[in-house]
Amino acid sequence: ALKHGIDALTIEVHVPTTSVGASAIHPHYADFSRCIEHLLRSISNLHERLHHSVAQYTMPSPSKFVSHGEYIYPAILVSLPMVVRAASLALRDMTSFQFVFVGTVVGTVLLASCVNAYTAFTTGRSFIGVMMMVVVWVVHRSIPQSCQEIETGVDFDTTNECRKSLRFVACLIGIYLHVPLLLANYSLGFPSAVFWTPLLAIFVLSDRLAAMCSKNTVLKTIMAIAKILLLVAISPSTILPSNISPQYALILYTPLQLLLTALWLV
């Protein structure tokens, strides 16, 4: 840097370069180089003083703070069931991934979330109930007919495979939505992870119980009514407080509820 005269010191005092035949630095390039170096030094010093980022600290009081090395472990443990569920589905439970069905449902959920966010910002009203009914209609229209494997003669439960494929994607989406939220706003991300992890990854019926419920009409009706009532009870307008961030409700909560609706009403 001293040889070419581009460091802040030689620029400031105009020390000539030692290169033979070298021309003087243009004032604009000199100012630009000085600004870049000062910016990098400031960011480096701030990075060292704050130890990575102010977002990595939780302050329970004005005089105390908890570093990310201490509070990140409960968040990892809370989100771990979604990772385990997704891994078990991918490595053991799923026979074949239903790409067309999952792509259609996830695309519908994203489109419905965008439409709901647009109406919420423009009119101040949320149409989550209408979006849930649209998602349920798309789910039932997208499930392929059950088929029978020609070679083995074993019935292939397409509905169950669609449900497993959609649960796998829902767990991945839940993980990817909560990781940045936990790092940016721990006080909001941790309760959200505690709330959504059981719904997406823990409260899952086994294949035997699901088959038994599908054969029993009374039990199937009771389960459907209970799921609908629970979905209404956890809707954003019912459960979320009024002072919650609207970005959280529209970007994270609404897509996850629509995915949960598709999962439970497949």
mmCIF file of C-alpha atoms in Angstrom:
data_model
loop_
_atom_site.group_PDB
_atom_site.id
_atom_site.type_symbol
_atom_site.label_atom_id
_atom_site.label_comp_id
_atom_site.label_asym_id
_atom_site.label_seq_id
_atom_site.Cartn_x
_atom_site.Cartn_y
_atom_site.Cartn_z
ATOM 1 C CA ALA A 1 0.000 0.000 0.000
ATOM 2 C CA LEU A 2 2.846 2.414 0.851
ATOM 3 C CA LYS A 3 4.523 1.601 -2.433
ATOM 4 C CA HIS A 4 1.466 2.605 -4.466
ATOM 5 C CA GLY A 5 0.380 5.450 -2.219
ATOM 6 C CA ILE A 6 -3.153 4.187 -1.632
ATOM 7 C CA ASP A 7 -3.203 3.949 2.166
ATOM 8 C CA ALA A 8 -4.938 6.613 4.262
ATOM 9 C CA LEU A 9 -1.680 8.050 5.626
ATOM 10 C CA THR A 10 0.029 8.736 2.297
ATOM 11 C CA ILE A 11 -3.193 9.983 0.779
ATOM 12 C CA GLU A 12 -3.662 12.432 3.642
ATOM 13 C CA VAL A 13 -0.096 13.842 3.596
ATOM 14 C CA HIS A 14 0.374 13.366 -0.176
ATOM 15 C CA VAL A 15 3.544 11.297 0.090
ATOM 16 C CA PRO A 16 4.746 10.576 -3.471
ATOM 17 C CA THR A 17 5.141 6.989 -4.575
ATOM 18 C CA THR A 18 8.559 5.413 -5.033
ATOM 19 C CA SER A 19 7.698 3.744 -8.318
ATOM 20 C CA VAL A 20 9.681 5.013 -11.293
ATOM 21 C CA GLY A 21 7.524 6.933 -13.731
ATOM 22 C CA ALA A 22 4.389 6.547 -11.605
ATOM 23 C CA SER A 23 1.845 9.265 -12.004
ATOM 24 C CA ALA A 24 0.025 10.954 -9.126
ATOM 25 C CA ILE A 25 -3.277 9.492 -7.928
ATOM 26 C CA HIS A 26 -6.365 11.269 -9.129
ATOM 27 C CA PRO A 27 -8.084 13.151 -6.249
ATOM 28 C CA HIS A 28 -11.355 11.303 -6.822
ATOM 29 C CA TYR A 29 -9.654 7.898 -6.562
ATOM 30 C CA ALA A 30 -7.790 9.078 -3.476
ATOM 31 C CA ASP A 31 -10.991 10.189 -1.742
ATOM 32 C CA PHE A 32 -12.730 6.968 -2.696
ATOM 33 C CA SER A 33 -9.847 4.829 -1.376
ATOM 34 C CA ARG A 34 -9.765 6.803 1.876
ATOM 35 C CA CYS A 35 -13.508 6.372 2.388
ATOM 36 C CA ILE A 36 -13.355 2.630 1.723
ATOM 37 C CA GLU A 37 -10.492 2.127 4.153
ATOM 38 C CA HIS A 38 -12.139 4.172 6.888
ATOM 39 C CA LEU A 39 -15.379 2.263 6.381
ATOM 40 C CA LEU A 40 -13.647 -1.099 6.649
ATOM 41 C CA ARG A 41 -11.766 -0.007 9.774
ATOM 42 C CA SER A 42 -14.958 1.250 11.399
ATOM 43 C CA ILE A 43 -16.843 -1.951 10.625
ATOM 44 C CA SER A 44 -13.936 -4.064 11.860
ATOM 45 C CA ASN A 45 -13.674 -2.141 15.130
ATOM 46 C CA LEU A 46 -17.434 -2.252 15.658
ATOM 47 C CA HIS A 47 -17.460 -5.958 14.876
ATOM 48 C CA GLU A 48 -14.764 -6.549 17.484
ATOM 49 C CA ARG A 49 -16.404 -4.379 20.162
ATOM 50 C CA LEU A 50 -19.865 -5.886 19.805
ATOM 51 C CA HIS A 51 -18.634 -9.460 19.270
ATOM 52 C CA HIS A 52 -20.384 -10.345 16.029
ATOM 53 C CA SER A 53 -23.673 -8.436 16.273
ATOM 54 C CA VAL A 54 -26.044 -6.700 18.656
ATOM 55 C CA ALA A 55 -28.755 -9.085 17.442
ATOM 56 C CA GLN A 56 -26.873 -11.950 19.099
ATOM 57 C CA TYR A 57 -27.624 -10.664 22.612
ATOM 58 C CA THR A 58 -30.738 -10.826 24.745
ATOM 59 C CA MET A 59 -30.988 -8.161 27.454
ATOM 60 C CA PRO A 60 -33.288 -9.238 30.321
ATOM 61 C CA SER A 61 -32.456 -5.958 32.096
ATOM 62 C CA PRO A 62 -30.578 -2.735 31.252
ATOM 63 C CA SER A 63 -27.519 -3.968 33.168
ATOM 64 C CA LYS A 64 -27.454 -7.654 32.142
ATOM 65 C CA PHE A 65 -27.284 -9.523 28.867
ATOM 66 C CA VAL A 66 -27.291 -13.142 27.739
ATOM 67 C CA SER A 67 -25.039 -14.047 24.809
ATOM 68 C CA HIS A 68 -26.102 -16.230 21.922
ATOM 69 C CA GLY A 69 -23.819 -18.997 23.166
ATOM 70 C CA GLU A 70 -26.129 -19.435 26.152
ATOM 71 C CA TYR A 71 -29.626 -18.827 24.805
ATOM 72 C CA ILE A 72 -29.237 -20.635 21.470
ATOM 73 C CA TYR A 73 -29.297 -24.110 23.043
ATOM 74 C CA PRO A 74 -32.968 -23.991 24.141
ATOM 75 C CA ALA A 75 -33.902 -22.781 20.650
ATOM 76 C CA ILE A 76 -32.008 -25.682 19.063
ATOM 77 C CA LEU A 77 -33.691 -28.196 21.377
ATOM 78 C CA VAL A 78 -37.124 -26.754 20.651
ATOM 79 C CA SER A 79 -36.598 -26.858 16.868
ATOM 80 C CA LEU A 80 -34.916 -30.273 16.910
ATOM 81 C CA PRO A 81 -38.159 -32.322 16.525
ATOM 82 C CA MET A 82 -38.790 -30.696 13.137
ATOM 83 C CA VAL A 83 -35.313 -31.740 12.005
ATOM 84 C CA VAL A 84 -35.792 -35.276 13.325
ATOM 85 C CA ARG A 85 -39.231 -35.600 11.728
ATOM 86 C CA ALA A 86 -37.976 -34.371 8.345
ATOM 87 C CA ALA A 87 -34.992 -36.725 8.504
ATOM 88 C CA SER A 88 -37.113 -39.740 9.471
ATOM 89 C CA LEU A 89 -39.571 -39.014 6.670
ATOM 90 C CA ALA A 90 -36.816 -38.654 4.091
ATOM 91 C CA LEU A 91 -34.748 -41.667 5.159
ATOM 92 C CA ARG A 92 -37.355 -44.159 6.350
ATOM 93 C CA ASP A 93 -41.052 -43.382 6.122
ATOM 94 C CA MET A 94 -41.582 -42.000 2.610
ATOM 95 C CA THR A 95 -41.780 -44.526 -0.190
ATOM 96 C CA SER A 96 -41.917 -41.934 -2.982
ATOM 97 C CA PHE A 97 -41.979 -38.166 -2.857
ATOM 98 C CA GLN A 98 -45.088 -36.667 -4.473
ATOM 99 C CA PHE A 99 -43.527 -33.764 -6.370
ATOM 100 C CA VAL A 100 -46.614 -32.670 -8.265
ATOM 101 C CA PHE A 101 -48.892 -32.694 -5.236
ATOM 102 C CA VAL A 102 -46.431 -30.913 -2.934
ATOM 103 C CA GLY A 103 -45.542 -28.353 -5.590
ATOM 104 C CA THR A 104 -49.200 -27.568 -6.200
ATOM 105 C CA VAL A 105 -50.042 -27.232 -2.503
ATOM 106 C CA VAL A 106 -46.957 -25.178 -1.597
ATOM 107 C CA GLY A 107 -47.525 -22.895 -4.580
ATOM 108 C CA THR A 108 -51.137 -22.399 -3.532
ATOM 109 C CA VAL A 109 -50.067 -21.639 0.032
ATOM 110 C CA LEU A 110 -47.524 -19.047 -1.130
ATOM 111 C CA LEU A 111 -50.029 -17.426 -3.482
ATOM 112 C CA ALA A 112 -52.745 -17.377 -0.801
ATOM 113 C CA SER A 113 -50.289 -15.871 1.711
ATOM 114 C CA CYS A 114 -49.333 -13.118 -0.743
ATOM 115 C CA VAL A 115 -52.983 -12.350 -1.519
ATOM 116 C CA ASN A 116 -53.830 -12.280 2.177
ATOM 117 C CA ALA A 117 -50.884 -9.971 2.908
ATOM 118 C CA TYR A 118 -51.909 -7.632 0.081
ATOM 119 C CA THR A 119 -55.516 -7.433 1.288
ATOM 120 C CA ALA A 120 -54.367 -6.940 4.872
ATOM 121 C CA PHE A 121 -52.134 -4.001 3.922
ATOM 122 C CA THR A 122 -54.634 -2.382 1.538
ATOM 123 C CA THR A 123 -57.949 -2.954 3.315
ATOM 124 C CA GLY A 124 -56.814 -3.724 6.862
ATOM 125 C CA ARG A 125 -58.737 -7.021 6.852
ATOM 126 C CA SER A 126 -57.421 -10.568 6.765
ATOM 127 C CA PHE A 127 -59.198 -13.257 4.751
ATOM 128 C CA ILE A 128 -57.414 -16.220 6.291
ATOM 129 C CA GLY A 129 -60.643 -18.239 6.469
ATOM 130 C CA VAL A 130 -61.227 -17.901 2.742
ATOM 131 C CA MET A 131 -57.608 -18.795 2.023
ATOM 132 C CA MET A 132 -57.899 -21.911 4.189
ATOM 133 C CA MET A 133 -60.937 -23.079 2.227
ATOM 134 C CA VAL A 134 -59.092 -22.471 -1.056
ATOM 135 C CA VAL A 135 -56.119 -24.512 0.180
ATOM 136 C CA VAL A 136 -58.401 -27.382 1.271
ATOM 137 C CA TRP A 137 -60.111 -27.374 -2.142
ATOM 138 C CA VAL A 138 -56.764 -27.460 -3.957
ATOM 139 C CA VAL A 139 -55.518 -30.260 -1.699
ATOM 140 C CA HIS A 140 -58.474 -32.510 -2.417
ATOM 141 C CA ARG A 141 -58.334 -31.744 -6.138
ATOM 142 C CA SER A 142 -54.599 -32.455 -6.324
ATOM 143 C CA ILE A 143 -54.438 -35.843 -4.583
ATOM 144 C CA PRO A 144 -53.871 -38.506 -7.257
ATOM 145 C CA GLN A 145 -55.985 -41.647 -7.281
ATOM 146 C CA SER A 146 -54.719 -44.600 -5.289
ATOM 147 C CA CYS A 147 -53.034 -47.139 -7.489
ATOM 148 C CA GLN A 148 -51.805 -50.722 -7.210
ATOM 149 C CA GLU A 149 -48.257 -51.728 -7.914
ATOM 150 C CA ILE A 150 -48.255 -54.091 -10.872
ATOM 151 C CA GLU A 151 -45.182 -56.113 -9.911
ATOM 152 C CA THR A 152 -45.961 -56.745 -6.246
ATOM 153 C CA GLY A 153 -49.723 -56.382 -6.242
ATOM 154 C CA VAL A 154 -49.547 -54.319 -3.045
ATOM 155 C CA ASP A 155 -51.920 -51.397 -2.641
ATOM 156 C CA PHE A 156 -50.091 -48.066 -2.724
ATOM 157 C CA ASP A 157 -51.671 -45.533 -0.385
ATOM 158 C CA THR A 158 -51.236 -42.352 -2.392
ATOM 159 C CA THR A 159 -53.020 -40.168 0.155
ATOM 160 C CA ASN A 160 -50.682 -41.259 2.929
ATOM 161 C CA GLU A 161 -47.640 -40.646 0.741
ATOM 162 C CA CYS A 162 -48.960 -37.181 -0.141
ATOM 163 C CA ARG A 163 -49.424 -36.439 3.541
ATOM 164 C CA LYS A 164 -45.892 -37.573 4.392
ATOM 165 C CA SER A 165 -44.373 -35.608 1.529
ATOM 166 C CA LEU A 166 -46.236 -32.479 2.554
ATOM 167 C CA ARG A 167 -45.226 -32.916 6.197
ATOM 168 C CA PHE A 168 -41.588 -33.230 5.148
ATOM 169 C CA VAL A 169 -41.750 -29.936 3.261
ATOM 170 C CA ALA A 170 -43.723 -28.266 6.079
ATOM 171 C CA CYS A 171 -41.020 -29.203 8.604
ATOM 172 C CA LEU A 172 -38.312 -27.814 6.326
ATOM 173 C CA ILE A 173 -40.242 -24.567 5.832
ATOM 174 C CA GLY A 174 -40.805 -24.307 9.590
ATOM 175 C CA ILE A 175 -37.076 -24.677 10.207
ATOM 176 C CA TYR A 176 -36.028 -22.154 7.559
ATOM 177 C CA LEU A 177 -38.577 -19.595 8.767
ATOM 178 C CA HIS A 178 -37.660 -19.874 12.448
ATOM 179 C CA VAL A 179 -33.863 -19.899 12.208
ATOM 180 C CA PRO A 180 -33.514 -16.247 11.048
ATOM 181 C CA LEU A 181 -36.313 -15.200 13.409
ATOM 182 C CA LEU A 182 -34.514 -16.789 16.374
ATOM 183 C CA LEU A 183 -31.318 -14.929 15.483
ATOM 184 C CA ALA A 184 -33.034 -11.595 14.823
ATOM 185 C CA ASN A 185 -35.751 -11.536 17.495
ATOM 186 C CA TYR A 186 -35.354 -14.259 20.097
ATOM 187 C CA SER A 187 -38.240 -13.070 22.256
ATOM 188 C CA LEU A 188 -40.591 -13.653 19.303
ATOM 189 C CA GLY A 189 -38.851 -16.606 17.661
ATOM 190 C CA PHE A 190 -38.628 -18.857 20.728
ATOM 191 C CA PRO A 191 -42.370 -18.824 21.601
ATOM 192 C CA SER A 192 -43.165 -19.266 17.924
ATOM 193 C CA ALA A 193 -40.901 -22.322 17.697
ATOM 194 C CA VAL A 194 -42.437 -23.737 20.881
ATOM 195 C CA PHE A 195 -45.896 -23.279 19.365
ATOM 196 C CA TRP A 196 -45.279 -24.613 15.846
ATOM 197 C CA THR A 197 -42.895 -27.511 16.511
ATOM 198 C CA PRO A 198 -45.508 -29.783 18.169
ATOM 199 C CA LEU A 199 -48.112 -28.975 15.510
ATOM 200 C CA LEU A 200 -45.811 -29.740 12.588
ATOM 201 C CA ALA A 201 -43.598 -32.518 13.926
ATOM 202 C CA ILE A 202 -44.896 -34.090 17.157
ATOM 203 C CA PHE A 203 -48.695 -34.409 16.978
ATOM 204 C CA VAL A 204 -48.609 -36.982 14.168
ATOM 205 C CA LEU A 205 -50.742 -40.116 13.985
ATOM 206 C CA SER A 206 -48.983 -43.361 13.168
ATOM 207 C CA ASP A 207 -49.887 -45.224 9.993
ATOM 208 C CA ARG A 208 -51.899 -47.783 11.971
ATOM 209 C CA LEU A 209 -53.955 -45.159 13.808
ATOM 210 C CA ALA A 210 -54.489 -43.170 10.624
ATOM 211 C CA ALA A 211 -55.734 -46.275 8.815
ATOM 212 C CA MET A 212 -58.043 -47.130 11.722
ATOM 213 C CA CYS A 213 -59.490 -43.608 11.773
ATOM 214 C CA SER A 214 -60.069 -43.659 8.016
ATOM 215 C CA LYS A 215 -62.059 -46.910 8.257
ATOM 216 C CA ASN A 216 -64.200 -45.809 11.218
ATOM 217 C CA THR A 217 -66.700 -43.204 9.993
ATOM 218 C CA VAL A 218 -67.618 -41.915 13.460
ATOM 219 C CA LEU A 219 -64.014 -41.555 14.575
ATOM 220 C CA LYS A 220 -63.091 -39.938 11.259
ATOM 221 C CA THR A 221 -65.893 -37.366 11.647
ATOM 222 C CA ILE A 222 -64.892 -36.575 15.237
ATOM 223 C CA MET A 223 -61.257 -36.110 14.218
ATOM 224 C CA ALA A 224 -62.218 -33.820 11.322
ATOM 225 C CA ILE A 225 -64.422 -31.645 13.561
ATOM 226 C CA ALA A 226 -61.691 -31.435 16.218
ATOM 227 C CA LYS A 227 -59.101 -30.406 13.608
ATOM 228 C CA ILE A 228 -61.371 -27.717 12.151
ATOM 229 C CA LEU A 229 -62.129 -26.292 15.606
ATOM 230 C CA LEU A 230 -58.433 -26.239 16.503
ATOM 231 C CA LEU A 231 -57.542 -24.531 13.219
ATOM 232 C CA VAL A 232 -60.142 -21.848 13.914
ATOM 233 C CA ALA A 233 -58.841 -21.472 17.476
ATOM 234 C CA ILE A 234 -55.239 -20.896 16.327
ATOM 235 C CA SER A 235 -56.073 -18.517 13.483
ATOM 236 C CA PRO A 236 -54.123 -15.226 13.603
ATOM 237 C CA SER A 237 -57.202 -13.129 14.394
ATOM 238 C CA THR A 238 -58.041 -15.397 17.349
ATOM 239 C CA ILE A 239 -54.770 -16.242 19.045
ATOM 240 C CA LEU A 240 -52.307 -13.496 18.148
ATOM 241 C CA PRO A 241 -52.297 -10.391 20.370
ATOM 242 C CA SER A 242 -52.989 -7.019 18.828
ATOM 243 C CA ASN A 243 -49.481 -5.707 19.501
ATOM 244 C CA ILE A 244 -47.754 -8.515 17.593
ATOM 245 C CA SER A 245 -45.675 -7.615 14.576
ATOM 246 C CA PRO A 246 -47.834 -7.689 11.413
ATOM 247 C CA GLN A 247 -44.816 -8.889 9.437
ATOM 248 C CA TYR A 248 -44.621 -11.967 11.661
ATOM 249 C CA ALA A 249 -48.324 -12.680 11.261
ATOM 250 C CA LEU A 250 -48.247 -12.350 7.470
ATOM 251 C CA ILE A 251 -44.836 -13.773 6.578
ATOM 252 C CA LEU A 252 -44.450 -16.644 9.062
ATOM 253 C CA TYR A 253 -47.697 -17.408 10.876
ATOM 254 C CA THR A 254 -50.104 -17.375 7.915
ATOM 255 C CA PRO A 255 -48.069 -19.689 5.607
ATOM 256 C CA LEU A 256 -47.511 -22.172 8.431
ATOM 257 C CA GLN A 257 -51.201 -22.218 9.313
ATOM 258 C CA LEU A 258 -52.160 -22.790 5.694
ATOM 259 C CA LEU A 259 -49.650 -25.643 5.482
ATOM 260 C CA LEU A 260 -51.050 -27.083 8.717
ATOM 261 C CA THR A 261 -54.560 -26.837 7.257
ATOM 262 C CA ALA A 262 -53.444 -28.778 4.204
ATOM 263 C CA LEU A 263 -51.750 -31.387 6.398
ATOM 264 C CA TRP A 264 -54.667 -31.966 8.724
ATOM 265 C CA LEU A 265 -57.389 -31.983 6.096
ATOM 266 C CA VAL A 266 -55.711 -34.179 3.477
#
